[in-house]
Coordinates of C-alpha atoms and ligand atoms in Angstrom, one line a residue:
X512 CA 0.7 -41.9 90.5
X513 CA -2.5 -39.9 89.0
X514 CA -1.6 -36.5 87.9
X515 CA -3.2 -33.7 90.1
X516 CA -6.0 -32.1 88.5
X517 CA -6.2 -28.2 88.5
X518 CA -9.8 -26.3 87.8
X519 CA -8.8 -22.4 86.6
X520 CA -10.9 -19.5 87.3
X521 CA -10.9 -16.6 85.7
X522 CA -12.5 -14.0 87.6
X523 CA -13.1 -10.5 85.4
X524 CA -16.1 -8.8 83.9
X525 CA -13.6 -7.8 80.9
X526 CA -12.8 -11.1 80.3
X527 CA -16.6 -12.4 81.0
X528 CA -17.4 -10.5 78.3
X529 CA -14.6 -11.1 75.5
X530 CA -12.7 -14.6 76.4
X531 CA -9.5 -13.8 74.2
X532 CA -8.9 -10.8 77.1
X533 CA -7.7 -13.3 79.2
X534 CA -4.2 -13.8 80.0
X535 CA -4.0 -14.9 83.3
X536 CA -6.3 -18.2 82.5
X537 CA -4.3 -18.7 79.6
X538 CA -0.6 -18.3 81.7
X539 CA -1.9 -20.4 84.5
X540 CA -2.9 -23.1 82.3
X541 CA 1.0 -23.0 80.5
X542 CA 2.5 -22.9 84.0
X543 CA 0.7 -26.1 85.2
X544 CA 0.9 -28.2 81.7
X545 CA 4.8 -27.3 81.1
X546 CA 6.3 -25.3 83.9
X547 CA 8.9 -26.3 86.7
X548 CA 9.4 -23.7 89.6
X549 CA 12.2 -22.1 90.9
X550 CA 12.0 -24.4 93.9
X551 CA 12.8 -26.9 91.7
X552 CA 9.7 -28.6 92.3
X553 CA 7.3 -28.9 89.2
X554 CA 3.7 -28.4 89.8
X555 CA 2.6 -30.0 86.8
X556 CA -1.1 -31.2 86.0
X557 CA -4.1 -31.6 84.1
X558 CA -6.1 -28.9 83.9
X559 CA -9.8 -30.6 83.6
X560 CA -11.7 -27.8 84.2
X561 CA -11.5 -23.7 82.8
X562 CA -14.3 -21.4 83.1
X563 CA -14.7 -17.5 83.1
X564 CA -17.0 -15.6 85.1
X565 CA -17.6 -11.8 85.7
X566 CA -16.9 -10.2 89.4
X567 CA -20.1 -11.5 90.4
X568 CA -20.3 -13.0 93.9
X569 CA -22.9 -15.5 93.1
X570 CA -21.4 -16.8 89.8
X571 CA -18.1 -17.4 91.6
X572 CA -19.6 -19.3 94.1
X573 CA -21.3 -21.2 91.9
X574 CA -18.8 -22.8 89.9
X575 CA -16.6 -22.8 93.0
X576 CA -18.7 -25.1 94.8
X577 CA -19.6 -26.9 91.7
X578 CA -16.1 -28.1 90.7
X579 CA -15.3 -29.0 94.7
X580 CA -18.8 -30.9 95.4
X581 CA -18.2 -32.5 91.9
X582 CA -15.0 -33.3 92.9
X583 CA -13.8 -32.4 89.4
X584 CA -10.2 -31.1 90.5
X585 CA -8.0 -31.3 93.3
X586 CA -7.1 -27.7 92.9
X587 CA -9.0 -24.6 92.2
X588 CA -7.0 -21.6 90.9
X589 CA -9.1 -18.2 90.9
X590 CA -7.4 -15.3 89.2
X591 CA -8.6 -11.3 89.4
X592 CA -11.1 -10.1 91.8
X593 CA -8.8 -9.9 94.7
X594 CA -7.9 -6.1 94.9
X595 CA -10.1 -3.2 96.5
X596 CA -12.2 -2.0 93.4
X597 CA -15.4 -2.2 93.7
X598 CA -16.4 -4.9 92.2
X599 CA -13.4 -7.0 93.5
X600 CA -15.6 -9.8 95.6
X601 CA -13.4 -13.0 95.1
X602 CA -12.2 -13.8 98.7
X603 CA -15.8 -12.8 99.9
X604 CA -17.0 -15.4 97.6
X605 CA -14.4 -17.8 98.3
X606 CA -14.9 -17.4 102.3
X607 CA -18.4 -18.1 102.2
X608 CA -18.0 -21.4 100.3
X609 CA -14.7 -23.0 102.1
X610 CA -15.1 -25.2 105.1
X611 CA -11.6 -24.8 106.6
X612 CA -9.2 -21.9 105.7
X613 CA -5.9 -22.2 104.5
X614 CA -4.2 -18.8 105.8
X615 CA -0.6 -20.2 105.6
X616 CA -1.1 -20.3 101.9
X617 CA -2.3 -16.8 101.7
X618 CA 0.5 -15.8 103.6
X619 CA 3.5 -17.4 101.7
X620 CA 2.0 -15.8 98.5
X621 CA 2.1 -12.4 100.1
X622 CA 5.5 -12.5 101.7
X623 CA 7.1 -13.8 98.3
X624 CA 5.4 -11.1 96.6
X625 CA 5.8 -8.4 99.2
X626 CA 9.7 -8.7 97.8
X627 CA 8.6 -7.9 94.7
X628 CA 6.3 -5.0 95.1
X629 CA 5.1 -3.0 98.3
X630 CA 1.8 -2.9 96.2
X631 CA 1.3 -7.0 97.0
X632 CA 0.0 -5.5 100.4
X633 CA -3.1 -4.8 98.9
X634 CA -3.9 -8.1 97.5
X635 CA -6.8 -9.6 100.0
X636 CA -6.3 -13.3 98.2
X637 CA -8.1 -15.9 100.6
X638 CA -7.3 -19.7 100.5
X639 CA -9.0 -22.5 102.1
X640 CA -10.5 -25.9 101.4
X641 CA -14.0 -27.3 100.4
X642 CA -14.6 -31.3 100.8
X643 CA -11.6 -32.3 98.8
X644 CA -10.4 -29.7 96.9
X645 CA -7.9 -27.2 97.7
X646 CA -9.3 -23.5 96.5
X647 CA -6.7 -21.1 95.9
X648 CA -6.9 -17.1 95.0
X649 CA -4.3 -15.7 93.0
X650 CA -3.8 -12.0 91.5
X651 CA -5.7 -10.8 88.6
X652 CA -2.2 -9.8 86.4
X653 CA -0.8 -13.0 84.9
X654 CA 3.0 -12.2 86.2
X655 CA 1.7 -11.7 89.7
X656 CA -0.2 -14.5 89.1
X657 CA 2.7 -16.4 88.0
X658 CA 5.0 -15.4 91.3
X659 CA 2.3 -16.3 93.5
X660 CA 1.7 -19.7 92.5
X661 CA 5.6 -19.9 92.1
X662 CA 5.8 -19.1 95.9
X663 CA 3.5 -22.1 97.0
X664 CA 4.1 -24.5 94.2
X665 CA 6.1 -26.7 95.8
X666 CA 3.6 -27.3 98.8
X667 CA 0.6 -28.0 96.1
X668 CA 1.5 -31.8 95.7
X669 CA 1.9 -32.5 99.5
X670 CA -1.8 -30.8 100.2
X671 CA -3.3 -32.7 97.5
X672 CA -1.8 -35.8 99.1
X673 CA -3.0 -34.8 102.9
X674 CA -6.3 -34.1 101.5
X675 CA -6.9 -37.3 99.5
X676 CA -5.1 -39.4 102.4
X677 CA -2.7 -40.6 100.7
X678 CA -0.3 -41.9 103.4
X679 CA 2.6 -43.4 102.1
X680 CA 2.9 -40.5 100.0
X681 CA 2.7 -38.3 102.5
X682 CA 5.1 -40.2 104.8
X683 CA 7.8 -39.9 101.9
X684 CA 7.6 -36.0 101.6
X685 CA 7.7 -35.8 105.4
X686 CA 11.2 -37.8 105.6
X687 CA 12.5 -35.9 102.3
X688 CA 11.8 -32.6 104.1
X689 CA 13.4 -33.7 107.3
X690 CA 16.4 -34.8 105.8
X691 CA 17.0 -32.6 102.6
X692 CA 18.2 -29.2 103.0
X693 CA 17.4 -26.4 100.8
X694 CA 20.3 -24.1 99.1
X695 CA 22.7 -21.9 101.2
X696 CA 25.3 -19.8 101.2
X697 CA 29.0 -21.4 102.9
X698 CA 31.2 -18.9 104.7
X699 CA 33.2 -18.6 101.4
X700 CA 30.3 -17.5 99.8
X701 CA 30.4 -20.3 97.3
X702 CA 27.0 -22.0 96.8
X703 CA 26.3 -25.4 98.4
X704 CA 23.4 -27.1 97.8
X705 CA 22.8 -29.6 100.6
X706 CA 21.3 -32.5 99.0
X707 CA 20.4 -34.2 101.9
X708 CA 20.8 -37.4 103.4
X709 CA 20.6 -40.3 101.0
X710 CA 17.8 -42.0 103.7
X711 CA 15.9 -39.2 102.8
X712 CA 15.9 -38.8 99.3
X713 CA 13.0 -39.6 97.4
X714 CA 12.0 -43.0 96.2
X715 CA 10.1 -41.4 93.2
X716 CA 11.2 -39.0 90.8
X717 CA 8.9 -35.7 91.1
X718 CA 9.2 -35.2 87.7
X719 CA 6.1 -35.7 86.0
X720 CA 6.7 -38.5 83.2
X721 CA 5.5 -37.5 80.0
X722 CA 5.5 -39.2 76.3
X723 CA 8.0 -39.1 73.6
X724 CA 5.2 -36.9 71.7
X725 CA 4.9 -34.3 74.5
X726 CA 8.5 -34.2 75.2
X727 CA 9.2 -33.3 71.0
X728 CA 6.1 -30.7 71.7
X729 CA 7.8 -29.2 74.5
X730 CA 11.3 -28.8 73.0
X731 CA 9.6 -27.2 69.6
X732 CA 7.5 -24.6 72.0
X733 CA 10.8 -24.0 73.9
X734 CA 13.4 -23.7 70.6
X735 CA 13.4 -21.1 68.1
X736 CA 16.2 -20.2 65.5
X737 CA 18.7 -17.9 66.3
X738 CA 20.5 -15.2 64.2
X739 CA 21.9 -15.6 60.2
X740 CA 24.7 -14.7 59.0
X741 CA 26.7 -14.5 55.8
X742 CA 29.3 -17.2 54.3
X743 CA 31.8 -17.7 51.9
X744 CA 30.5 -20.0 49.0
X745 CA 33.1 -22.5 49.8
X746 CA 32.1 -22.7 53.5
X747 CA 28.2 -23.2 53.2
X748 CA 28.6 -27.0 53.6
X749 CA 26.1 -28.6 55.9
X750 CA 24.7 -24.8 56.7
X751 CA 21.0 -24.1 56.6
X752 CA 19.9 -21.6 54.4
X753 CA 18.3 -18.5 55.5
X754 CA 16.6 -17.0 52.5
X755 CA 15.2 -18.3 49.4
X756 CA 17.2 -18.3 46.6
X757 CA 16.0 -17.6 43.3
X758 CA 18.1 -17.7 40.2
X759 CA 19.9 -14.5 38.8
X760 CA 20.4 -15.5 35.8
X761 CA 19.2 -18.0 32.7
X762 CA 21.0 -21.5 32.5
X763 CA 21.9 -21.9 29.9
X764 CA 21.9 -18.5 29.3
X765 CA 22.5 -18.8 25.5
X766 CA 21.1 -21.6 23.2
X767 CA 23.6 -24.8 23.9
X768 CA 24.4 -27.9 21.7
X769 CA 24.0 -31.0 23.5
X770 CA 25.9 -33.1 21.2
X771 CA 28.9 -33.1 19.6
X772 CA 27.4 -32.6 16.2
X773 CA 26.2 -29.8 13.6
X774 CA 24.4 -26.9 14.2
X775 CA 21.8 -26.8 10.7
X776 CA 18.6 -25.3 9.6
X777 CA 16.2 -28.2 10.5
X778 CA 13.9 -27.7 7.4
X779 CA 16.8 -28.5 5.0
X780 CA 16.5 -32.0 5.8
X781 CA 18.9 -34.6 5.3
X782 CA 21.7 -34.3 2.4
X783 CA 24.7 -32.4 1.6
X784 CA 26.1 -29.3 4.1
X785 CA 28.8 -27.0 3.5
X786 CA 30.7 -26.7 7.1
X787 CA 31.2 -23.3 7.6
X788 CA 33.3 -23.6 10.6
X789 CA 33.6 -24.6 14.4
X790 CA 31.7 -23.3 17.4
X791 CA 33.6 -24.6 20.6
X792 CA 32.3 -24.5 24.4
X793 CA 33.0 -21.1 25.6
X794 CA 32.9 -19.1 22.1
X795 CA 30.3 -16.4 21.9
X796 CA 27.2 -17.4 20.2
X797 CA 27.0 -14.4 17.4
X798 CA 30.2 -15.2 15.8
X799 CA 29.0 -17.5 13.0
X800 CA 26.2 -16.9 11.0
X801 CA 24.4 -20.1 9.1
X802 CA 22.3 -19.6 6.0
X803 CA 20.4 -22.8 4.4
X804 CA 22.1 -25.2 2.8
X805 CA 25.0 -25.0 5.1
X806 CA 25.9 -26.0 8.7
X807 CA 28.3 -25.4 11.4
X808 CA 30.3 -27.5 13.7
X809 CA 29.5 -27.7 17.4
X810 CA 30.7 -29.0 20.2
X811 CA 28.5 -30.0 23.6
X812 CA 28.0 -27.1 25.6
X813 CA 28.8 -24.7 22.7
X814 CA 26.4 -21.8 21.4
X815 CA 24.7 -22.7 18.3
X816 CA 24.2 -19.8 15.8
X817 CA 20.9 -18.0 16.1
X818 CA 19.6 -19.0 13.1
X819 CA 19.8 -23.1 14.2
X820 CA 17.0 -24.8 14.7
X821 CA 18.6 -28.3 15.0
X822 CA 21.7 -30.1 16.0
X823 CA 22.5 -33.4 14.1
X824 CA 25.0 -35.6 15.9
X825 CA 28.1 -36.8 14.2
X826 CA 27.6 -40.4 14.4
X827 CA 24.2 -39.1 12.0
X828 CA 26.7 -37.7 9.7
X829 CA 29.1 -38.8 7.1
X830 CA 32.4 -36.7 5.4
X831 CA 32.0 -36.1 1.7
X832 CA 34.8 -33.4 1.1
X833 CA 37.8 -32.2 3.0
X834 CA 39.7 -29.0 2.3
X835 CA 43.2 -29.0 0.4
X836 CA 45.3 -29.3 3.5
X837 CA 43.7 -32.0 4.4
X838 CA 42.9 -30.7 7.9
X839 CA 39.1 -29.2 7.9
X840 CA 35.7 -30.7 7.1
X841 CA 34.2 -29.2 4.0
X842 CA 31.6 -30.7 2.9
X843 CA 29.2 -33.4 4.9
X844 CA 25.9 -35.3 4.6
X845 CA 23.5 -35.6 7.1
X846 CA 22.3 -39.2 7.0
X847 CA 19.1 -38.9 9.4
X848 CA 16.7 -36.2 8.7
X849 CA 16.5 -33.5 11.9
X850 CA 13.4 -32.9 13.7
X851 CA 13.0 -29.1 14.9
X852 CA 14.9 -28.4 18.0
X853 CA 16.3 -31.7 18.1
X854 CA 19.5 -31.7 20.4
X855 CA 19.7 -27.6 21.5
X856 CA 18.4 -26.7 25.0
X857 CA 16.4 -23.5 24.7
X858 CA 17.6 -20.2 26.9
X859 CA 16.6 -20.9 31.1
X860 CA 15.9 -24.6 30.4
X861 CA 17.7 -25.9 33.6
X862 CA 17.0 -22.9 35.5
X863 CA 14.9 -19.8 34.8
X864 CA 16.1 -16.8 35.4
X865 CA 13.9 -15.8 39.1
X866 CA 12.8 -18.9 39.7
X867 CA 12.9 -20.5 42.9
X868 CA 15.5 -23.3 43.4
X869 CA 16.4 -23.6 46.6
X870 CA 13.6 -22.8 49.7
X871 CA 14.8 -21.6 52.9
X872 CA 15.8 -24.3 55.6
X873 CA 17.1 -26.2 52.9
X874 CA 20.2 -28.1 53.7
X875 CA 23.3 -27.4 51.9
X876 CA 24.8 -30.3 50.7
X877 CA 27.3 -31.0 47.9
X878 CA 24.6 -30.7 45.0
X879 CA 23.0 -27.7 46.8
X880 CA 26.6 -26.0 46.9
X881 CA 26.8 -26.8 42.7
X882 CA 23.1 -25.3 42.3
X883 CA 24.5 -22.0 44.1
X884 CA 27.8 -21.7 42.2
X885 CA 25.6 -22.3 39.0
X886 CA 23.3 -19.2 40.0
X887 CA 26.5 -17.0 40.5
X888 CA 26.0 -16.6 44.0
X889 CA 29.4 -16.3 46.0
X890 CA 28.2 -15.7 49.8
X891 CA 25.6 -17.0 51.1
X892 CA 23.2 -16.5 53.9
X893 CA 22.6 -19.3 56.3
X894 CA 21.3 -19.9 60.2
X895 CA 24.2 -19.4 62.7
X896 CA 24.9 -22.7 64.3
X897 CA 24.2 -22.8 68.0
X898 CA 27.6 -23.4 69.9
X899 CA 27.1 -26.7 72.2
X900 CA 29.6 -28.0 74.8
X901 CA 29.5 -31.6 75.9
X902 CA 29.9 -32.1 79.9
X903 CA 30.8 -35.6 81.5
X904 CA 29.4 -36.2 85.2
X905 CA 30.5 -38.6 87.7
X906 CA 33.2 -39.7 90.5
X907 CA 34.2 -42.8 88.7
X908 CA 35.3 -41.5 84.9
X909 CA 38.7 -41.2 83.6
X910 CA 39.8 -39.9 80.6
X911 CA 41.7 -42.7 77.7
X912 CA 44.7 -43.8 78.3
X913 CA 44.7 -42.2 82.3
X914 CA 46.0 -45.2 84.1
X915 CA 43.4 -47.0 85.3
X916 CA 42.3 -46.5 89.1
X917 CA 39.8 -48.8 90.8
X918 CA 36.1 -48.4 90.8
X919 CA 36.4 -46.2 87.8
X920 CA 35.5 -46.3 83.9
X921 CA 36.9 -44.7 81.1
X922 CA 34.5 -41.7 79.6
X923 CA 32.9 -43.2 76.4
X924 CA 29.8 -40.6 76.2
X925 CA 32.4 -37.5 75.7
X926 CA 33.6 -38.4 72.2
X927 CA 30.8 -40.4 71.2
X928 CA 28.4 -37.3 71.5
X929 CA 30.9 -34.6 70.2
X930 CA 31.7 -37.2 66.9
X931 CA 27.9 -37.4 66.5
X932 CA 27.4 -34.5 66.5
X933 CA 29.7 -33.3 64.4
X934 CA 28.4 -35.9 62.0
X935 CA 25.4 -34.1 61.9
X936 CA 27.5 -30.5 60.9
X937 CA 27.7 -28.7 64.4
X938 CA 31.0 -28.3 66.2
X939 CA 31.0 -29.0 70.1
X940 CA 33.2 -27.8 72.4
X941 CA 34.7 -30.1 75.1
X942 CA 33.7 -29.5 79.0
X943 CA 35.5 -31.9 80.3
X944 CA 34.5 -33.9 83.3
X945 CA 32.7 -32.9 86.2
X946 CA 32.9 -35.1 89.4
X947 CA 29.9 -35.3 91.7
X948 CA 30.8 -32.5 93.9
X949 CA 28.1 -29.3 93.8
X950 CA 30.6 -26.7 93.4
X951 CA 32.8 -28.3 90.9
X952 CA 29.6 -29.0 89.0
X953 CA 28.4 -25.5 89.0
X954 CA 31.8 -24.0 88.2
X955 CA 31.7 -26.6 85.3
X956 CA 28.1 -25.4 84.0
X957 CA 29.3 -21.6 84.9
X958 CA 32.3 -22.2 82.6
X959 CA 30.4 -23.8 79.9
X960 CA 27.3 -21.4 79.8
X961 CA 30.0 -18.3 79.4
X962 CA 31.0 -20.5 75.9
X963 CA 28.2 -21.9 74.9
X964 CA 24.1 -22.1 74.0
X965 CA 24.0 -25.2 74.7
X966 CA 24.6 -27.7 77.1
X967 CA 24.8 -31.4 76.6
X968 CA 25.6 -33.0 79.7
X969 CA 25.6 -36.8 80.6
X970 CA 24.9 -38.7 84.2
X971 CA 23.9 -37.6 87.3
X972 CA 19.9 -36.8 86.3
X973 CA 18.6 -40.3 87.7
X974 CA 17.6 -41.4 91.4
X975 CA 21.2 -41.8 93.0
X976 CA 21.8 -39.7 96.0
X977 CA 24.8 -37.9 93.9
X978 CA 22.8 -37.0 91.1
X979 CA 22.5 -33.5 91.6
X980 CA 22.0 -31.8 88.3
X981 CA 18.2 -31.0 88.8
X982 CA 18.6 -28.9 92.2
X983 CA 21.5 -27.7 90.5
X984 CA 20.0 -26.3 87.4
X985 CA 16.5 -25.2 89.5
X986 CA 18.2 -23.4 92.8
X987 CA 21.6 -22.0 91.5
X988 CA 20.8 -21.4 87.5
X989 CA 16.9 -20.5 88.2
X990 CA 16.4 -22.9 85.2
X991 CA 13.2 -23.9 84.0
X992 CA 13.0 -27.8 83.6
X993 CA 10.3 -28.2 81.0
X994 CA 10.5 -31.7 81.1
X995 CA 12.9 -34.1 83.5
X996 CA 11.1 -37.6 82.7
X997 CA 9.8 -39.3 80.0
X998 CA 8.2 -42.5 79.2
X999 CA 11.0 -44.2 77.0
X1000 CA 13.7 -46.7 77.3
X1001 CA 16.4 -46.0 77.4
X1002 CA 16.7 -42.7 78.5
X1003 CA 14.3 -42.1 81.1
X1004 CA 15.8 -39.2 83.4
X1005 CA 16.3 -37.2 80.0
X1006 CA 15.9 -33.5 81.0
X1007 CA 15.2 -30.7 79.0
X1008 CA 15.6 -27.0 80.3
X1009 CA 16.6 -23.6 79.7
X1010 CA 17.8 -20.6 81.7
X1011 CA 18.8 -16.9 81.5
X1012 CA 22.3 -16.4 81.8
X1013 CA 24.4 -12.9 80.8
X1014 CA 21.0 -12.1 79.8
X1015 CA 21.4 -14.7 77.0
X1016 CA 18.9 -18.1 76.8
X1017 CA 20.5 -21.1 77.4
X1018 CA 19.5 -24.8 76.8
X1019 CA 20.3 -27.6 78.7
X1020 CA 19.6 -30.9 77.2
X1021 CA 20.9 -33.6 80.4
X1022 CA 21.5 -37.0 79.2
X1023 CA 21.3 -40.2 81.2
X1024 CA 24.9 -41.6 81.9
X1025 CA 25.1 -44.9 80.6
X1026 CA 26.4 -44.7 77.2
X1027 CA 23.6 -46.4 74.9
X1028 CA 20.9 -44.2 76.9
X1029 CA 23.2 -40.8 75.9
X1030 CA 23.3 -42.2 72.6
X1031 CA 19.8 -43.0 71.8
X1032 CA 18.6 -39.7 73.6
X1033 CA 21.2 -37.8 71.9
X1034 CA 19.7 -38.7 68.6
X1035 CA 16.0 -38.2 69.8
X1036 CA 16.3 -35.5 71.5
X1037 CA 19.5 -33.3 71.5
X1038 CA 19.9 -33.7 67.6
X1039 CA 16.1 -32.6 67.0
X1040 CA 16.6 -29.6 69.4
X1041 CA 20.1 -28.5 67.7
X1042 CA 18.4 -28.8 64.1
X1043 CA 15.5 -26.3 65.4
X1044 CA 17.7 -24.0 66.6
X1045 CA 20.1 -24.1 63.4
X1046 CA 16.5 -23.7 61.5
X1047 CA 16.7 -27.1 60.5
X1048 CA 13.1 -28.4 59.8
X1049 CA 14.2 -31.7 58.3
X1050 CA 12.6 -35.2 60.1
X1051 CA 13.5 -38.5 61.3
X1052 CA 12.5 -40.9 58.3
X1053 CA 10.7 -43.6 60.0
X1054 CA 10.2 -47.2 58.2
X1055 CA 8.5 -50.0 58.5
X1056 CA 10.6 -53.4 59.0
X1057 CA 9.8 -56.9 59.8
X1058 CA 11.4 -58.3 63.0
X1059 CA 14.0 -61.5 62.4
X1060 CA 14.0 -61.9 66.0
X1061 CA 11.1 -61.8 69.2
X1062 CA 11.3 -59.2 71.5
X1063 CA 10.1 -59.2 75.1
X1064 CA 8.4 -55.6 75.4
X1065 CA 8.8 -53.4 78.4
X1066 CA 5.9 -51.2 80.1
X1067 CA 7.6 -48.4 78.5
X1068 CA 8.1 -48.0 74.8
X1069 CA 11.4 -49.0 73.8
X1070 CA 13.7 -47.4 71.0
X1071 CA 16.2 -50.9 70.3
X1072 CA 19.3 -50.9 68.1
X1073 CA 19.0 -52.6 64.8
X1074 CA 20.4 -53.1 61.9
X1075 CA 18.1 -52.5 59.2
X1076 CA 19.1 -54.7 55.3
X1077 CA 17.0 -54.2 52.2
X1078 CA 17.0 -57.1 49.7
X1079 CA 15.8 -57.2 46.0
X1080 CA 13.0 -59.7 46.6
X1081 CA 11.3 -58.1 49.4
X1082 CA 10.8 -53.9 49.6
X1083 CA 10.2 -54.1 53.5
X1084 CA 14.0 -54.3 55.3
X1085 CA 14.3 -56.7 57.5
X1086 CA 15.2 -55.7 61.0
X1087 CA 18.6 -57.8 62.8
X1088 CA 19.0 -57.1 66.4
X1089 CA 22.4 -55.7 67.6
X1090 CA 22.3 -57.9 70.9
X1091 CA 22.0 -57.5 74.5
X1092 CA 20.3 -54.3 74.8
X1093 CA 21.2 -53.5 78.2
X1094 CA 21.6 -49.7 78.3
X1095 CA 25.4 -50.0 79.5
X1096 CA 26.6 -51.9 76.5
X1097 CA 27.6 -49.4 73.6
X1098 CA 28.1 -52.3 71.4
X1099 CA 24.4 -52.6 71.1
X1100 CA 24.9 -49.4 69.1
X1101 CA 28.0 -50.6 66.8
X1102 CA 26.6 -50.4 63.0
X1103 CA 23.1 -50.0 64.2
X1104 CA 21.2 -48.2 61.5
X1105 CA 18.0 -47.8 63.0
X1106 CA 15.9 -47.7 66.3
X1107 CA 12.9 -50.2 66.2
X1108 CA 10.5 -48.2 67.9
X1109 CA 8.8 -51.0 70.4
X1110 CA 5.3 -50.3 71.8
X1111 CA 5.0 -50.5 75.8
X1112 CA 3.8 -53.7 76.8
X1113 CA 0.1 -54.1 77.3
X1114 CA -2.2 -56.9 78.9
X1115 CA -3.3 -57.9 75.3
X1116 CA 0.5 -58.2 74.3
X1117 CA 3.6 -58.6 76.0
X1118 CA 6.4 -59.7 73.3
X1119 CA 6.8 -58.8 69.2
X1120 CA 7.3 -62.1 67.6
X1121 CA 10.4 -62.7 64.1
X1122 CA 8.1 -61.7 61.4
X1123 CA 6.1 -58.8 63.1
X1124 CA 6.1 -55.4 61.4
X1125 CA 7.7 -52.8 63.6
X1126 CA 7.9 -49.1 62.9
X1127 CA 11.8 -48.5 62.6
X1128 CA 13.4 -44.5 63.0
X1129 CA 16.2 -44.6 61.0
X1130 CA 19.2 -42.7 62.5
X1131 CA 19.5 -39.8 60.2
X1132 CA 17.3 -37.2 58.9
X1133 CA 15.0 -36.0 55.6
X1134 CA 14.7 -32.8 54.0
X1135 CA 11.6 -31.7 53.4
X1136 CA 10.7 -31.6 49.4
X1137 CA 10.9 -28.3 48.1
Ligands
AMP379 P1 24.6 -42.1 86.1 O1 23.6 -41.7 84.9 O2 25.6 -40.8 86.2 O3 23.4 -42.5 87.1 O4 25.2 -43.1 85.3 C1 24.7 -44.3 84.9 C2 26.0 -45.3 84.1 O5 26.3 -44.7 83.7 C3 26.9 -45.7 85.3 O6 26.9 -46.5 85.7 C4 28.4 -44.6 84.9 O7 29.3 -45.3 85.5 C5 28.4 -44.5 83.5 N1 28.7 -43.7 83.1 C6 28.2 -42.0 83.5 N2 29.1 -41.3 82.2 C7 29.7 -42.0 81.8 C8 30.7 -41.6 80.5 N3 30.9 -40.4 80.5 N4 30.8 -42.6 79.4 C9 31.0 -43.9 80.0 N5 30.3 -44.1 81.2 C10 29.4 -43.4 81.5
MG380 MG1 26.8 -40.0 87.7

């Protein structure tokens, strides 16, 4: 189904003079390209035309007629010029060119706006049809334009179907409207969603199908790193630095010997030396003074005397004379003449005081913690980790260990996701299992939102008549669904939404219930989202791999589980399939270390053969180079 095409016309003298002033046009483009309305019905479309004209009747009419007569767009949204100012002429211009009026749309917007402000009574918006194009006047302020658009968003796709005379779609919507109810409050005060009769459900998801790239961009657009906190050095493993770390001291802080041997003056060359004594690691550097013809015994890591210009390793020396008690070295011979600076680490040669040793956003692993310790850090400023809850949904689910009941399966998603997120350094909370009942589901979500920032759910997002998560999110939690369908396999109905709850932003990552889909989409959507919130900008590693078996391509790009094996003979890894890739079979994820990124089927290519090279995403993340 082709997306609805929109034309956005800003009507304003100010914006026509300076287009950077145009906030409303921008807002409308944003709403159409990535917004879902409170009504739960996405108006998602393609913005094909954008223009700005002054408050001048002729200029407005010129654009409206051009876009509708040349069938450039399905819907024109104007913003501005609908008020009482002398220059406001948008409704007059619109009325002159429309062939049929659509007063109901104007009325719906007015009714909704009056609930927000009595000033809405001063809007004179006109709406109508010219040829097959619907023209809607919206107010000039971004907020009011958005509110009005929200009020009518649900009607736009059907209006377009009617204008285009798309019979099957019209019939389907009629049936849906007749059979599905809308939100109402039951007598006991709990919210009940009438999900309608099964025969009236939509047969195609109303959510616009977006690409993986778009999904990634949307997640990035709506997620940003939260607060920071200080943690003890010993608790920083796996955390993300929220500041650059500069060394507070030199390492080594003194000139240190690299070898066990003798500190000497290099210009003395080879030959005999009197041993003045010994400096061990931990001794003060200034405790012995070295003169030409003498040497000082030093151990690895010990400070060398100030006058020393080289260290000669013990292997390149010979003992000539002991002390009378036979315990100490008195004279040695240097067998190999030393070079200047040989085997001495200068001050700051490993880490220079003030130098940048770790960058902000670095994930602290074992070595990074070691560097922090070497620099004398005891408290580390890191990003706060997002709090995460996992909720399984489905009437059929039981906890492992329970007596098996007919028609039931054990919940495997919960533990898989909990452990997967732990592997990536997060501490998810178990939010239980919600059965497919509106009130249970709503209560479970409320409970989860009072504890966590991110709620990851599995199940209840597909096309089943009991898949109620999306309507609950939009209708009860007033969530914005940023996407509800992605062109990929497995995991097409993956949904990403946000809402305000108790004054805080909450994130929903709703994954399909099938165990493989839930696992794969956790890797592809949930973990990147958690990483964004945690300020971790690591990226998945994508390599090229050679197939060892053939794959029939699906119409959607597919992420097939595989085991990549590297060998000494071939720099390119070989990809071994994990077997049947059906999305219910969790065994296909067993031992997988990569997802093969199989392209969607085309007329030219229906399968990939053994020996073909494909891209493969490793199931892990790589840090940015410093
Ligand atoms: P749904 O996405 O809710 O339509 O579920 C799709 C399939 O996944 C059904 O066969 C469910 O039984 C199964 N499923 C859903 N949730 C889970 C879970 N937590 N553990 C194992 N299987 C599940
Ligand atoms: Mg289900």
